[in-house]
Coordinates of C-alpha atoms and ligand atoms in Angstrom, one line a residue:
M14 CA -23.1 61.2 -49.8
Q15 CA -26.8 60.5 -52.5
V16 CA -29.0 58.2 -53.1
N17 CA -27.7 55.9 -56.1
E18 CA -29.9 54.8 -58.7
V19 CA -30.4 51.0 -56.3
E20 CA -33.1 50.7 -54.2
N21 CA -33.3 47.4 -52.7
Y22 CA -30.9 46.0 -50.6
D23 CA -30.7 42.6 -48.8
V24 CA -30.4 45.3 -45.1
I25 CA -31.1 47.9 -44.5
I26 CA -29.6 48.7 -41.3
V27 CA -31.1 51.7 -39.1
G28 CA -28.7 53.3 -36.6
G29 CA -25.1 53.8 -36.8
G30 CA -24.2 54.0 -33.2
V31 CA -21.9 50.9 -32.2
A32 CA -25.3 48.7 -32.7
G33 CA -26.2 49.4 -36.2
L34 CA -22.2 49.4 -36.9
N35 CA -20.5 46.1 -35.2
T36 CA -23.9 44.4 -37.8
A37 CA -22.7 46.3 -41.0
L38 CA -19.3 45.2 -39.4
H39 CA -20.2 41.2 -39.4
L40 CA -22.8 41.0 -42.0
D41 CA -21.7 38.8 -45.5
S42 CA -19.0 40.6 -47.9
R43 CA -21.2 39.4 -50.3
L44 CA -24.9 41.1 -49.0
R45 CA -25.4 44.5 -50.0
V46 CA -26.2 46.9 -46.5
L47 CA -27.3 50.7 -46.9
L48 CA -26.2 52.3 -43.6
L49 CA -29.0 55.3 -42.3
C50 CA -27.8 57.7 -39.6
K51 CA -30.8 60.6 -38.8
R52 CA -28.3 63.4 -39.0
E53 CA -24.3 63.3 -39.0
S54 CA -23.0 59.7 -37.4
T55 CA -21.2 60.2 -35.2
L56 CA -24.3 61.9 -33.3
C57 CA -25.7 59.8 -31.9
N58 CA -25.6 58.2 -27.6
S59 CA -22.9 55.5 -28.0
S60 CA -20.6 58.3 -29.0
L61 CA -21.1 59.3 -25.6
A62 CA -20.4 56.7 -23.6
Q63 CA -18.1 57.6 -21.3
G64 CA -16.9 55.1 -18.2
G65 CA -16.8 52.5 -20.8
M66 CA -17.1 48.2 -22.4
V67 CA -17.3 46.0 -19.2
S68 CA -15.4 42.9 -20.8
V69 CA -14.9 39.5 -18.3
Y70 CA -11.3 40.9 -19.7
D71 CA -9.1 39.9 -16.4
E72 CA -8.9 36.2 -15.9
A73 CA -7.6 35.3 -12.7
N74 CA -10.0 37.7 -11.2
D75 CA -12.8 38.1 -12.7
S76 CA -15.0 35.1 -13.8
C77 CA -18.0 35.0 -16.4
A78 CA -20.1 33.8 -13.7
L79 CA -19.5 36.7 -11.0
H80 CA -20.4 39.8 -14.0
I81 CA -23.4 37.5 -14.4
E82 CA -24.7 37.5 -10.5
D83 CA -23.6 41.6 -10.8
T84 CA -25.6 41.9 -13.5
M85 CA -28.8 40.0 -12.8
I86 CA -27.9 42.1 -9.2
A87 CA -28.5 45.3 -10.6
G88 CA -31.8 43.8 -13.1
R89 CA -33.7 42.8 -9.7
G90 CA -33.4 38.6 -11.1
E91 CA -35.3 40.2 -14.0
N92 CA -33.3 39.1 -16.1
N93 CA -33.1 37.0 -18.7
R94 CA -30.0 34.5 -17.1
E95 CA -29.5 33.2 -20.9
A96 CA -29.3 36.3 -22.7
V97 CA -26.8 37.3 -19.8
T98 CA -25.1 34.7 -20.4
V99 CA -24.3 34.9 -23.3
L100 CA -23.1 38.7 -23.2
S101 CA -21.0 37.7 -20.4
R102 CA -20.0 34.6 -22.8
E103 CA -19.0 36.6 -25.4
S104 CA -17.5 40.2 -24.2
H105 CA -13.8 38.9 -24.2
L106 CA -14.6 38.2 -27.9
A107 CA -15.9 41.5 -28.3
A108 CA -12.9 43.3 -26.3
D109 CA -10.5 41.1 -29.1
E110 CA -12.9 42.5 -32.2
L111 CA -12.9 45.9 -30.9
I112 CA -9.0 46.1 -30.3
A113 CA -7.6 44.2 -33.4
L114 CA -10.5 47.6 -35.7
G115 CA -8.2 49.6 -33.6
V116 CA -9.9 50.4 -30.8
D117 CA -6.5 52.5 -28.0
F118 CA -7.7 51.4 -24.3
D119 CA -5.9 53.0 -21.4
R120 CA -3.7 50.1 -20.1
D121 CA -1.6 50.7 -16.1
E122 CA 1.7 50.7 -16.4
Q123 CA 2.6 47.5 -16.9
G124 CA 0.9 47.6 -20.7
N125 CA -1.8 46.0 -18.7
Y126 CA -5.4 46.7 -19.7
H127 CA -6.4 48.7 -17.4
L128 CA -9.7 47.1 -16.0
T129 CA -11.5 50.1 -13.5
L130 CA -14.4 50.1 -12.1
E131 CA -18.1 51.1 -11.6
G132 CA -21.3 50.4 -9.5
G133 CA -22.8 47.6 -8.6
H134 CA -19.6 45.9 -10.0
S135 CA -17.7 43.5 -7.5
R136 CA -14.7 43.7 -9.3
H137 CA -13.1 45.6 -12.1
R138 CA -14.1 44.6 -15.5
I139 CA -14.1 48.1 -17.5
L140 CA -12.4 48.4 -20.1
H141 CA -11.6 52.4 -21.7
H142 CA -10.9 55.1 -23.3
K143 CA -9.4 58.1 -20.1
D144 CA -13.4 58.8 -19.5
S145 CA -14.2 59.1 -23.8
T146 CA -15.0 55.1 -24.5
G147 CA -17.8 55.9 -26.8
R148 CA -16.6 58.7 -29.3
E149 CA -13.1 56.5 -28.9
I150 CA -15.2 52.5 -30.0
V151 CA -17.8 54.4 -32.2
D152 CA -14.3 56.4 -34.8
K153 CA -13.0 53.9 -35.1
M154 CA -15.7 50.8 -35.8
L155 CA -16.9 53.6 -38.8
A156 CA -13.5 54.5 -40.3
A157 CA -14.2 50.5 -40.1
V158 CA -17.4 50.7 -42.2
R159 CA -16.3 52.7 -44.2
Q160 CA -13.7 51.0 -45.8
R161 CA -16.2 48.0 -46.2
E162 CA -17.1 47.7 -50.1
N163 CA -21.3 45.9 -49.4
V164 CA -22.3 49.0 -46.9
E165 CA -22.9 52.3 -48.4
L166 CA -23.8 54.7 -45.0
L167 CA -25.5 57.5 -45.6
D168 CA -25.9 60.0 -42.8
N169 CA -28.4 62.9 -42.3
A170 CA -31.9 60.2 -43.6
L171 CA -34.7 60.1 -41.2
V172 CA -36.7 57.7 -41.5
C173 CA -39.7 58.2 -41.5
D174 CA -41.8 55.2 -41.7
I175 CA -41.3 50.6 -42.1
K176 CA -43.6 48.8 -44.0
Q177 CA -43.6 44.9 -43.8
I178 CA -44.0 43.5 -47.3
A179 CA -43.6 40.1 -48.8
G180 CA -40.1 39.0 -47.9
G181 CA -38.6 42.0 -46.5
Y182 CA -40.0 45.8 -45.9
S183 CA -39.8 49.1 -47.5
L184 CA -38.9 52.3 -46.0
N185 CA -39.4 56.1 -46.7
V186 CA -36.2 57.4 -45.9
L187 CA -35.9 61.8 -45.9
Q188 CA -33.6 63.0 -47.2
G189 CA -32.1 67.0 -48.7
G190 CA -35.7 67.4 -48.8
E191 CA -37.4 64.2 -51.1
H192 CA -38.8 61.0 -50.0
R193 CA -37.7 58.0 -51.1
T194 CA -38.7 54.7 -51.1
L195 CA -35.9 51.8 -50.6
S196 CA -36.3 48.1 -49.6
A197 CA -34.8 45.4 -48.4
R198 CA -35.1 41.7 -47.4
F199 CA -33.7 42.6 -44.0
C200 CA -34.3 45.1 -41.3
V201 CA -32.8 45.4 -38.8
L202 CA -33.4 48.5 -35.8
A203 CA -30.6 49.9 -34.2
T204 CA -31.8 53.4 -32.5
G205 CA -31.5 53.8 -29.7
G206 CA -33.0 55.5 -26.5
L207 CA -36.0 57.7 -26.2
G208 CA -34.2 59.9 -23.5
R209 CA -35.8 63.1 -25.6
L210 CA -39.3 61.5 -24.0
Y211 CA -38.5 63.5 -20.8
Q212 CA -37.1 67.8 -20.1
Y213 CA -34.1 65.7 -19.3
T214 CA -32.1 63.7 -20.0
T215 CA -27.8 62.9 -20.6
N216 CA -29.8 61.7 -24.1
S217 CA -28.2 63.1 -27.6
A218 CA -30.5 65.1 -29.5
I219 CA -31.4 61.4 -32.1
A220 CA -33.0 59.1 -29.3
T221 CA -36.6 59.9 -29.8
G222 CA -38.1 55.9 -29.9
D223 CA -38.2 56.1 -33.6
G224 CA -37.3 52.1 -34.5
I225 CA -39.5 51.9 -30.5
A226 CA -42.3 53.0 -32.2
M227 CA -41.8 52.1 -36.1
A228 CA -42.0 48.2 -34.9
Y229 CA -45.0 48.9 -32.0
Q230 CA -47.3 50.4 -35.5
M231 CA -46.5 46.3 -37.5
G232 CA -47.6 44.6 -34.7
A233 CA -44.0 43.9 -33.5
R234 CA -43.7 42.1 -30.5
I235 CA -42.4 45.4 -27.6
R236 CA -41.3 44.8 -24.2
N237 CA -40.8 46.9 -20.4
L238 CA -41.3 50.1 -22.2
S239 CA -40.9 51.8 -18.9
Y240 CA -38.3 50.2 -17.7
I241 CA -36.0 53.3 -17.4
Q242 CA -33.1 54.3 -16.1
F243 CA -32.3 57.5 -14.4
H244 CA -28.6 58.3 -13.4
P245 CA -28.3 59.2 -9.9
T246 CA -24.6 61.7 -11.4
A247 CA -26.0 64.7 -14.4
F248 CA -25.0 67.7 -13.5
H249 CA -26.8 69.9 -12.4
N250 CA -28.6 73.3 -14.2
D251 CA -31.5 73.7 -16.7
K252 CA -30.4 71.9 -19.7
R253 CA -31.7 69.8 -21.5
E254 CA -29.5 67.4 -22.5
C255 CA -28.1 67.4 -18.3
F256 CA -23.5 66.6 -19.2
L257 CA -23.4 63.1 -17.4
I258 CA -20.6 62.4 -14.9
S259 CA -20.2 59.0 -14.8
E260 CA -20.5 56.2 -13.0
A261 CA -16.3 55.6 -13.1
V262 CA -16.2 58.8 -10.3
R263 CA -17.5 57.1 -8.0
G264 CA -15.9 54.7 -8.0
S265 CA -13.3 55.8 -7.9
G266 CA -14.4 56.9 -4.6
A267 CA -16.0 60.5 -5.0
Y268 CA -19.0 60.8 -1.9
L269 CA -22.4 61.6 -2.4
L270 CA -23.4 64.8 -0.8
N271 CA -27.1 66.6 0.4
C272 CA -27.0 70.3 1.4
H273 CA -25.6 70.1 4.4
G274 CA -23.1 69.2 2.8
K275 CA -22.7 65.0 4.7
R276 CA -22.4 61.6 3.1
F277 CA -26.5 59.9 3.6
M278 CA -26.3 56.7 1.4
D279 CA -25.5 54.5 4.4
R280 CA -29.9 55.2 4.9
Y281 CA -30.2 53.9 1.8
D282 CA -27.9 51.2 1.2
E283 CA -24.7 49.4 2.6
R284 CA -23.7 49.5 -0.6
L285 CA -23.2 53.2 -0.3
E286 CA -22.4 55.1 -3.1
L287 CA -21.7 51.2 -5.2
A288 CA -25.0 51.1 -5.0
P289 CA -26.8 50.2 -8.9
R290 CA -28.3 53.6 -11.0
D291 CA -31.9 52.8 -9.8
V292 CA -30.5 52.6 -5.7
V293 CA -29.4 55.6 -5.9
S294 CA -31.7 57.8 -7.8
Q295 CA -34.2 56.5 -5.4
A296 CA -32.5 57.6 -2.6
I297 CA -31.9 61.2 -3.3
M298 CA -35.9 61.4 -3.7
K299 CA -35.5 60.1 -0.6
E300 CA -33.3 62.5 0.5
Q301 CA -35.0 65.7 -0.8
E302 CA -37.5 64.4 1.1
A303 CA -36.0 64.7 4.4
T304 CA -34.3 67.4 3.9
G305 CA -36.7 69.9 1.7
S306 CA -34.5 70.1 -1.2
K307 CA -33.1 69.2 -4.3
D308 CA -29.3 70.7 -3.5
F309 CA -27.3 67.1 -4.3
Y310 CA -23.3 67.4 -4.7
L311 CA -21.0 64.7 -5.9
D312 CA -17.6 65.1 -4.6
I313 CA -14.0 63.2 -5.7
S314 CA -12.0 66.7 -4.0
H315 CA -9.5 64.1 -1.1
K316 CA -8.0 62.3 -4.4
D317 CA -5.4 63.5 -5.6
S318 CA -4.9 66.1 -8.8
D319 CA -2.9 65.2 -11.7
Y320 CA -5.1 61.6 -10.1
L321 CA -8.3 63.0 -11.6
R322 CA -7.2 65.2 -14.6
G323 CA -6.1 61.9 -15.6
R324 CA -8.9 59.8 -15.2
F325 CA -11.6 62.3 -15.8
P326 CA -9.5 64.1 -18.3
M327 CA -13.4 65.2 -20.2
I328 CA -15.2 65.4 -17.4
Y329 CA -12.8 67.5 -16.6
T330 CA -12.6 70.3 -18.8
N331 CA -15.9 70.3 -19.1
L332 CA -16.6 70.9 -16.1
L333 CA -14.5 73.6 -15.9
E334 CA -16.0 75.2 -18.4
R335 CA -19.4 74.8 -16.5
G336 CA -18.1 77.0 -13.9
F337 CA -17.1 73.9 -11.6
D338 CA -13.1 72.8 -10.6
L339 CA -13.2 68.4 -9.8
T340 CA -11.0 68.1 -7.6
K341 CA -11.8 71.4 -5.6
E342 CA -15.1 71.8 -5.2
P343 CA -18.0 68.7 -4.4
I344 CA -19.8 69.2 -7.6
P345 CA -24.1 69.4 -8.4
I346 CA -25.5 66.9 -9.8
Y347 CA -29.0 65.2 -9.6
P348 CA -30.7 62.7 -11.9
C349 CA -32.1 62.4 -14.7
Q350 CA -33.2 59.7 -18.0
H351 CA -30.7 57.1 -19.0
Y352 CA -31.6 54.6 -20.9
L353 CA -34.2 52.5 -21.9
M354 CA -33.7 48.6 -21.0
G355 CA -37.0 47.5 -21.9
G356 CA -37.8 47.8 -26.2
I357 CA -38.1 46.2 -29.4
D358 CA -38.8 42.1 -28.1
V359 CA -35.8 39.9 -29.5
D360 CA -34.2 36.4 -28.8
L361 CA -30.5 35.6 -29.2
Y362 CA -29.8 35.8 -32.3
S363 CA -31.3 39.9 -31.5
R364 CA -34.7 38.0 -34.3
T365 CA -38.9 40.5 -33.4
T366 CA -41.8 39.1 -33.2
L367 CA -41.7 39.7 -37.2
D368 CA -39.7 37.8 -39.8
G369 CA -36.0 39.3 -41.0
L370 CA -37.0 42.4 -39.0
Y371 CA -34.1 42.9 -36.3
A372 CA -34.3 44.7 -33.2
V373 CA -30.2 45.2 -31.8
G374 CA -28.8 48.4 -29.1
E375 CA -30.5 50.2 -27.2
C376 CA -34.1 49.8 -28.3
S377 CA -34.2 45.8 -28.3
H378 CA -35.4 44.2 -25.6
T379 CA -32.9 41.4 -24.8
G380 CA -33.0 41.0 -20.9
V381 CA -30.0 41.2 -20.4
H382 CA -30.7 44.6 -18.2
G383 CA -33.9 43.4 -16.5
R384 CA -35.1 46.2 -14.1
N385 CA -31.4 48.4 -13.9
R386 CA -29.1 48.4 -16.4
L387 CA -26.0 47.2 -14.5
A388 CA -23.2 50.1 -15.6
S389 CA -20.9 49.6 -18.7
N390 CA -23.9 47.2 -20.3
S391 CA -24.3 48.9 -22.7
L392 CA -22.0 49.3 -24.9
L393 CA -21.4 45.6 -25.2
E394 CA -24.8 44.5 -25.6
G395 CA -24.7 45.9 -28.8
I396 CA -21.9 45.4 -30.2
V397 CA -22.9 41.3 -29.0
F398 CA -26.0 41.5 -30.0
G399 CA -25.6 43.0 -33.1
R400 CA -23.2 40.5 -34.4
R401 CA -26.0 37.9 -33.3
A402 CA -27.9 39.7 -35.8
A403 CA -25.3 39.6 -38.7
L404 CA -23.9 35.9 -38.1
D405 CA -27.9 35.3 -38.0
I406 CA -29.0 37.5 -41.9
N407 CA -25.8 36.0 -43.3
E408 CA -26.9 32.5 -42.8
R409 CA -30.8 33.8 -43.5
A410 CA -29.6 35.6 -46.5
G411 CA -28.8 32.7 -49.2
Q412 CA -32.2 30.6 -48.8
S413 CA -33.2 32.5 -51.5
G414 CA -35.9 35.4 -51.4
E415 CA -39.4 36.9 -53.3
E416 CA -38.2 39.5 -55.6
L417 CA -39.6 42.8 -53.0
R418 CA -41.6 45.0 -54.1
P419 CA -41.8 48.7 -52.5
Y420 CA -44.9 49.9 -50.1
P421 CA -46.4 52.3 -52.3
F422 CA -46.3 55.5 -49.3
K423 CA -48.6 57.7 -49.4
P424 CA -47.6 61.4 -51.2
D425 CA -45.7 64.1 -48.8
V426 CA -48.7 66.6 -49.7
Y427 CA -49.7 68.4 -46.1
T428 CA -47.8 71.6 -45.8
A429 CA -49.8 72.6 -41.7
D430 CA -46.4 72.5 -39.9
I431 CA -47.4 70.1 -36.2
P432 CA -49.0 72.4 -33.8
K433 CA -45.8 74.4 -31.3
G434 CA -45.2 73.6 -27.8
T435 CA -46.6 69.2 -28.7
R436 CA -43.2 68.0 -28.0
T437 CA -42.5 69.5 -24.9
E438 CA -46.4 68.9 -23.7
I439 CA -44.8 65.0 -24.2
R440 CA -41.9 65.7 -22.4
S441 CA -43.7 67.5 -19.0
I442 CA -46.0 65.4 -18.7
M443 CA -43.6 61.9 -18.2
Q444 CA -41.4 64.4 -15.8
R445 CA -44.0 64.7 -14.3
S446 CA -45.5 60.2 -14.0
H447 CA -42.8 58.8 -15.1
F448 CA -39.1 59.6 -13.5
V449 CA -37.9 58.1 -11.1
L450 CA -40.5 57.5 -8.9
P451 CA -43.9 57.2 -10.4
N452 CA -47.2 59.3 -10.4
R453 CA -49.2 56.5 -11.1
Q454 CA -52.2 58.9 -10.8
L455 CA -50.3 62.2 -12.5
A456 CA -48.9 59.1 -15.4
E457 CA -53.9 58.0 -15.6
E458 CA -54.2 61.7 -16.5
G459 CA -51.3 62.1 -18.2
F460 CA -52.1 59.1 -20.6
I461 CA -55.4 60.5 -21.6
R462 CA -53.8 63.6 -22.7
I463 CA -51.3 61.4 -23.6
N464 CA -53.4 59.4 -26.1
D465 CA -55.1 62.7 -27.8
I466 CA -51.7 63.9 -28.8
R467 CA -51.4 60.5 -30.8
F468 CA -54.4 60.4 -32.6
L469 CA -53.8 63.8 -33.8
L470 CA -50.3 63.5 -35.0
E471 CA -51.7 60.4 -36.5
H472 CA -54.4 61.8 -38.3
G473 CA -54.1 64.8 -38.8
Q474 CA -52.9 66.5 -41.8
F475 CA -49.4 67.3 -41.3
R476 CA -46.1 67.6 -43.3
Q477 CA -43.8 64.8 -43.0
N478 CA -40.6 66.4 -41.3
A479 CA -37.9 65.5 -39.1
D480 CA -40.6 67.3 -35.9
Y481 CA -43.3 65.1 -37.0
V482 CA -41.9 62.1 -36.9
E483 CA -40.2 62.2 -33.9
A484 CA -43.0 63.1 -32.4
R485 CA -45.5 61.3 -33.4
S486 CA -42.5 58.5 -32.3
L487 CA -42.6 60.2 -29.1
A488 CA -45.9 60.5 -28.7
T489 CA -46.3 56.8 -29.3
C490 CA -43.9 55.2 -26.5
A491 CA -45.2 57.5 -23.7
Y492 CA -47.8 56.4 -25.1
L493 CA -46.4 52.2 -24.4
I494 CA -45.4 53.4 -21.1
L495 CA -47.8 54.7 -19.4
R496 CA -50.1 51.8 -20.5
E497 CA -47.8 49.9 -19.3
I498 CA -47.4 51.5 -15.4
M499 CA -51.1 51.7 -14.9
Ligands
LIG5 C1 -23.5 60.5 -21.8 C2 -23.1 59.0 -21.9 C3 -22.8 58.4 -21.0 C4 -22.7 56.6 -21.2 N1 -21.3 56.2 -20.4 C5 -21.8 54.9 -21.7 C6 -20.8 53.7 -21.1 O1 -19.8 54.2 -20.0 N2 -20.6 52.4 -20.6 C7 -21.7 51.3 -21.8 O2 -22.3 50.8 -22.5 N3 -23.2 52.4 -22.6 C8 -23.2 53.6 -22.0 N4 -23.7 54.8 -21.9 C9 -25.2 54.0 -23.7 C10 -24.7 53.5 -24.0 O3 -23.5 55.0 -24.8 C11 -26.2 53.8 -24.7 O4 -26.9 52.6 -24.4 C12 -25.8 52.9 -26.6 O5 -24.0 53.2 -27.3 C13 -27.5 52.8 -27.5 O6 -25.6 52.3 -28.9 P1 -27.1 52.2 -30.1 O7 -26.4 51.4 -31.2 O8 -27.9 51.1 -29.9 O9 -27.5 53.8 -30.0 P2 -27.1 55.4 -31.0 O10 -25.7 55.3 -30.5 O11 -28.3 56.2 -30.3 O12 -27.5 55.9 -32.1 C14 -28.9 55.1 -32.8 C15 -28.0 55.3 -34.1 O13 -29.2 55.6 -34.1 C16 -30.6 56.6 -35.4 N5 -31.6 56.6 -36.4 C17 -31.9 56.8 -34.7 N6 -33.6 57.3 -35.3 C18 -33.4 56.6 -36.8 C19 -34.8 56.9 -37.9 N7 -35.7 57.4 -37.6 N8 -33.7 57.0 -38.8 C20 -32.5 57.4 -39.1 N9 -32.0 57.2 -38.4 C21 -32.2 57.0 -36.8 C22 -29.6 57.8 -35.2 O14 -29.4 58.4 -36.2 C23 -28.3 57.4 -34.3 O15 -26.9 56.6 -36.2 C24 -24.0 56.5 -21.9 C25 -24.9 57.0 -22.1 C26 -24.6 58.7 -22.8 C27 -26.2 58.4 -23.3

C-alpha cells in the first residue's frame, strides 16, 4: 500500500509487534491512526517468541503477589514495584482479550488452559501456543488491526527521523525509495529491542534500537540501556541470528551439561537449571573459565520423545534441520544477546518525558524487569502497556490541539553510502566489551571508537537509506550503553 493523500494523523505508531498492535487495537475508532513497520509486518521479535506469555490465570494455585515476588527476585529488586503490580494485575485481562481475538492457547486433557513453568517462576503460569506463541499472537492481532477502518498499516516504511513540532511530531519516512513527511499529535514508539548491536543475538533483523536512538536525539530520558539480557540457551553455531531454545525446555526438565557431559549448575545456584537467565548465563561463563572450554549442552533426551515432539514441535524441527535430534542427544548451546530491560523511560501510562510521545514494548523502560527479565513477562509487558498508552491517548485526544505544521526535513541529496564494515565494527566492540560479564577496560576503549563512529554518522554526508539509519541507531545505543557502565 502507498501512503495516501493525508499527511496528518491523530496518532502514528512506529512498530507493529505486539506492543504497537495492541496500542492500535485500543485506540478510539474516531482517531486516524497510522502504524508503520520498517520491513514486512511479521518480521519482528514478537513473532519469534516461543515459550509464551505470563498470566496469573489459575487463581486457585497462583496469585499476583507470587508473580510480583518472582519478577522482583529475577530483577534483583531493581524493578519498579508499582509497574510490576500493574503488569501482574492486568495479566488476566490481557489473556482474556487475546483469547477473544482468537489466540489459540494450548489446553490440557480436561480442557483447561495448559500453564507451563519456566526458569524463575514459582508456579506454572505461562500460557502458550505450542512453542510458537508469538507468531500465533501476532497473526491474530494483525488480522484484528486489518479490520479497523481507522487504522492504516504500512509495511516496508522506515522511519528515518522524528522531530518534535508544536502540538505533535513529524516523521521522515522512507518508503519505496521516497522520503515523505508525516505528522501526528501523538507518536507511539514501539520499535522493539537492539539485539543487532551484538555479533550473536536471538533477535530479528529489525532490532537496531531505532526508536531509542530517535527518542534520545529528541531529548527524551533513556534509562538502564546497559541492562541487557543474555539468554543462556541459544543453539551454538556461528550464525549471527541464533536459534533460541526456549526456557520452557529447561522448565520441562532439561539439564545443562559442561564439556565433560556433567551437570554443573549445583556449583553456582541452588535453583539449578531453573535459576533466572542472568544467573545461568553467568554460571556458564564461570564454568567456561574453570574447564577452559566453550562447549556446553542442553539435554532433555531422558524425557519421553512423543511428549517432546508434541510439546516443542517448532524447536524439534528446527534442531533436526541443524543436524540434532533433541529427543536423542544433547544440543550444543551458548549464551547470546536476547533482550533489553532498559530503554525509553515511561510512566504507568507509557508516557515518555516528552509531551505526546509514548513508548511501549521492548524499546521502553517501564521498570517492570529491573536488572533481569523474568521469562515470558515481555509479551505481557508490551500488551499491558500498549493498551495503557492507548487509553491515555484516547482521553487526551478529545482536547483540541494546534494545527500541525510539518517539520522541514532536509532533502536526501547525498549519494555516498556509509563506510563498509561500520556495523561489523560496532558489533564487535559490543560483543567484546559488554557481554555476560562486562569488561570495563575494553568498554572504555570501545567508547572512544564508538564516539568517533557516531560523530561520523551524525555529521558525514551519507545517503539516508536503511543501512545508514540503522548504523546511526546502533552507534547511538552503543554510545549510551558504554557511557552508562563506565
Ligand atoms: C527468539 C525470541 C524468543 C522470545 N520468546 C519470548 C517468550 O516466549 N515470551 C516473552 O514474553 N517474550 C519473548 N521474547 C521477547 C519478546 O518477543 C519481545 O520482547 C517482544 O515481542 C517485543 O515486542 P515489541 O512489540 O516491543 O517489538 P517487536 O515485536 O520487535 O516489533 C518492533 C517493530 O518495530 C518496527 N520498527 C523498528 N524500527 C523501525 C523504524 N525505524 N521504522 C519503522 N518501523 C520500525 C519493526 O518493523 C517491528 O514492526 C522473545 C524474543 C526472541 C527474540
